[in-house]
XYZ file of C-alpha atoms in Angstrom:
219
model
C -10.033 -25.056 -24.759
C -6.707 -24.054 -22.824
C -7.081 -20.762 -21.043
C -3.891 -18.089 -21.845
C -2.358 -15.845 -19.535
C 0.162 -12.728 -20.731
C 1.773 -11.427 -17.798
C 4.173 -8.949 -17.235
C 2.377 -6.386 -19.282
C 4.133 -3.098 -19.148
C 2.619 -1.011 -21.490
C -1.271 -0.487 -23.110
C -0.105 -1.764 -26.493
C 0.882 -4.918 -25.060
C -2.410 -5.555 -23.444
C -4.125 -4.732 -26.708
C -2.003 -6.985 -28.459
C -2.766 -9.764 -26.047
C -6.567 -9.048 -26.559
C -6.316 -9.136 -29.938
C -4.600 -12.482 -30.240
C -7.513 -13.425 -28.161
C -5.688 -14.185 -24.456
C -7.934 -14.786 -21.602
C -6.055 -13.076 -19.037
C -3.476 -10.183 -18.982
C -1.015 -9.784 -15.871
C 0.276 -6.479 -14.390
C 2.828 -6.675 -11.888
C 2.793 -4.794 -8.535
C 5.317 -6.994 -6.953
C 9.233 -6.231 -7.076
C 10.732 -6.745 -10.272
C 11.910 -5.047 -13.651
C 8.343 -5.377 -15.103
C 6.593 -3.863 -11.766
C 4.232 -1.128 -12.780
C 3.048 1.711 -10.566
C -0.778 2.184 -9.676
C -0.886 5.132 -12.415
C 0.691 3.022 -14.956
C -1.552 -0.001 -14.306
C -4.909 2.089 -14.312
C -3.412 3.656 -17.659
C -3.130 0.318 -19.207
C -6.463 -1.206 -17.902
C -8.171 2.247 -19.271
C -6.879 1.909 -22.525
C -7.443 -1.947 -22.941
C -11.192 -1.405 -21.666
C -11.655 1.252 -24.308
C -11.088 -1.188 -26.783
C -12.061 -4.526 -25.116
C -14.824 -3.981 -22.203
C -14.716 -7.422 -20.563
C -11.684 -9.683 -22.010
C -9.196 -10.036 -21.273
C -9.748 -10.177 -17.526
C -6.948 -8.277 -15.815
C -4.753 -9.930 -13.230
C -2.641 -8.037 -10.461
C 0.269 -9.882 -9.337
C 1.047 -9.133 -5.724
C 3.504 -10.772 -3.319
C 3.494 -10.319 0.363
C 1.664 -7.142 0.357
C -0.731 -5.693 3.185
C -4.375 -7.177 2.102
C -6.030 -3.888 2.676
C -3.257 -2.253 -0.027
C -3.834 -4.923 -2.471
C -7.914 -4.387 -2.309
C -7.293 -0.630 -2.800
C -5.153 -1.196 -5.893
C -7.850 -3.487 -7.257
C -10.151 -0.830 -7.046
C -7.936 1.995 -8.372
C -6.550 0.302 -11.040
C -9.634 -1.777 -12.386
C -8.297 -5.451 -11.726
C -10.556 -8.440 -12.156
C -8.453 -11.047 -10.205
C -5.461 -10.872 -7.869
C -2.321 -13.172 -8.214
C -0.894 -13.868 -4.739
C 3.074 -14.861 -5.687
C 4.794 -14.524 -2.223
C 4.179 -16.459 0.739
C 0.898 -15.473 1.980
C -0.396 -17.645 4.530
C -3.728 -19.481 4.116
C -5.906 -16.868 6.435
C -4.751 -14.084 4.219
C -7.073 -15.417 1.378
C -10.241 -14.461 3.321
C -8.836 -10.755 3.361
C -9.016 -10.771 -0.205
C -12.229 -9.554 -1.945
C -11.323 -10.729 -5.679
C -11.018 -14.386 -6.925
C -7.283 -15.379 -6.342
C -4.791 -17.080 -8.816
C -2.208 -18.478 -5.915
C 1.525 -19.403 -7.073
C 2.673 -22.520 -6.045
C 6.618 -22.711 -6.635
C 8.002 -26.050 -7.197
C 11.969 -26.657 -6.078
C 14.146 -29.219 -7.870
C 14.351 -32.546 -6.133
C 10.934 -32.875 -4.898
C 9.426 -36.455 -4.570
C 6.222 -37.493 -6.113
C 4.436 -37.443 -2.693
C 5.917 -33.907 -1.793
C 4.582 -32.477 -5.176
C 1.048 -34.025 -4.498
C 1.541 -32.695 -0.734
C 2.314 -29.020 -2.000
C -0.570 -29.015 -4.578
C -3.337 -30.349 -2.396
C -2.443 -27.709 0.265
C -2.682 -24.919 -2.105
C -6.078 -26.184 -3.392
C -7.263 -26.116 0.129
C -6.119 -22.612 0.584
C -8.318 -21.442 -2.366
C -11.936 -21.103 -2.926
C -12.992 -23.959 -5.592
C -15.631 -22.047 -7.100
C -13.528 -18.788 -7.888
C -9.768 -19.331 -7.320
C -7.074 -21.423 -9.204
C -3.337 -22.544 -8.648
C -0.480 -21.315 -10.852
C 2.303 -23.943 -10.783
C 5.635 -22.660 -11.677
C 9.518 -23.157 -10.589
C 10.947 -21.917 -7.671
C 13.809 -19.289 -8.485
C 15.166 -17.499 -5.339
C 14.237 -13.690 -5.185
C 11.858 -13.937 -8.326
C 8.194 -13.795 -8.710
C 7.777 -15.249 -12.253
C 9.305 -13.927 -15.667
C 12.680 -15.636 -15.585
C 12.359 -18.250 -18.298
C 12.899 -21.145 -15.948
C 11.176 -24.319 -16.828
C 9.335 -26.592 -14.269
C 11.056 -29.952 -14.152
C 9.501 -32.068 -17.138
C 8.862 -34.929 -14.437
C 6.623 -33.142 -12.254
C 4.082 -32.720 -15.181
C 3.454 -36.105 -14.934
C 2.297 -35.945 -11.385
C 0.488 -32.763 -11.578
C -1.634 -33.907 -14.390
C -5.385 -34.327 -13.824
C -4.968 -31.331 -11.399
C -6.630 -27.696 -12.254
C -4.183 -25.477 -12.600
C -1.967 -22.855 -14.690
C 1.364 -23.669 -16.117
C 3.833 -21.245 -15.825
C 7.888 -21.426 -16.445
C 9.966 -21.363 -19.661
C 7.143 -21.325 -21.943
C 7.341 -19.920 -25.344
C 5.267 -20.037 -28.852
C 7.678 -22.969 -29.999
C 7.138 -25.517 -27.238
C 3.881 -24.432 -25.576
C 1.775 -26.873 -27.583
C 3.813 -30.165 -26.744
C 3.859 -28.733 -23.104
C -0.039 -28.353 -23.209
C -0.381 -31.600 -24.992
C 1.641 -33.516 -22.514
C 0.797 -31.934 -19.038
C -2.977 -31.143 -19.811
C -2.993 -27.846 -17.706
C -6.401 -25.637 -17.450
C -4.362 -22.888 -18.687
C -0.808 -21.449 -19.321
C 1.331 -18.257 -18.233
C 4.017 -16.614 -20.383
C 5.849 -13.489 -19.676
C 9.440 -13.335 -21.018
C 8.780 -16.108 -23.579
C 6.810 -13.384 -25.670
C 9.355 -10.793 -25.767
C 12.072 -9.680 -27.691
C 14.797 -7.443 -26.307
C 12.871 -7.145 -22.923
C 9.571 -6.106 -24.584
C 6.308 -7.972 -25.417
C 6.469 -8.898 -29.060
C 2.972 -9.076 -30.621
C 3.871 -11.797 -33.060
C 5.100 -13.725 -30.566
C 2.034 -13.313 -28.195
C -0.231 -14.283 -31.126
C 1.663 -17.090 -31.889
C 1.891 -18.531 -28.459
C -2.060 -18.084 -28.197
C -2.649 -19.784 -31.233
C -0.244 -22.871 -30.333
C -1.612 -23.119 -26.769
C -5.270 -23.058 -27.944
C -4.771 -25.293 -31.073
C -3.652 -28.224 -29.170
C -6.446 -27.727 -26.437
C -5.197 -29.480 -23.097
C -7.883 -29.509 -20.108
C -11.466 -28.832 -21.132
C -14.213 -27.922 -19.347
């Protein structure tokens, strides 16, 4: 069944709504942007989530080009289960992170099939195949996700068959067809489940239902 990550969690109630909808991951952003949370805010979200749901969903901390020691410290202080690297971290950076990793792979427009394959394969070599996963999303200058911009649909045929999370422009109305066509391991959404800039529990529930109803790539 397709794995679902609800990213850009800003309030404890957002995380609990994702848990109630049976999302697999919730993402708290510590990289620059309007959804960025402080360590204290992140800790409050996790504490209130774990009071309701002790284990699932797993909590992902989203970081970009931050010192590895600082990332590891925030992971401990907040109670994060998995680290998402959304910057330009070099391959050797992975060994410094003590948690399982999601590595964001940003695809620009105009790439050839060979170029896409090279990017994905290089990213997979960066990761521990037993613990880590790639996240494929469109490149948007100066942004670390949550833009609502879609991955070029032509790219989805090329990356089909790889194990990856797909992000970019997903919402409750289109996620089913995207899962059917691209067969990702999982999908990642932020702005697509918001209303007026805040997470919408109804949209979260619809998104998770539609993503898991179709199924996609299965273990």
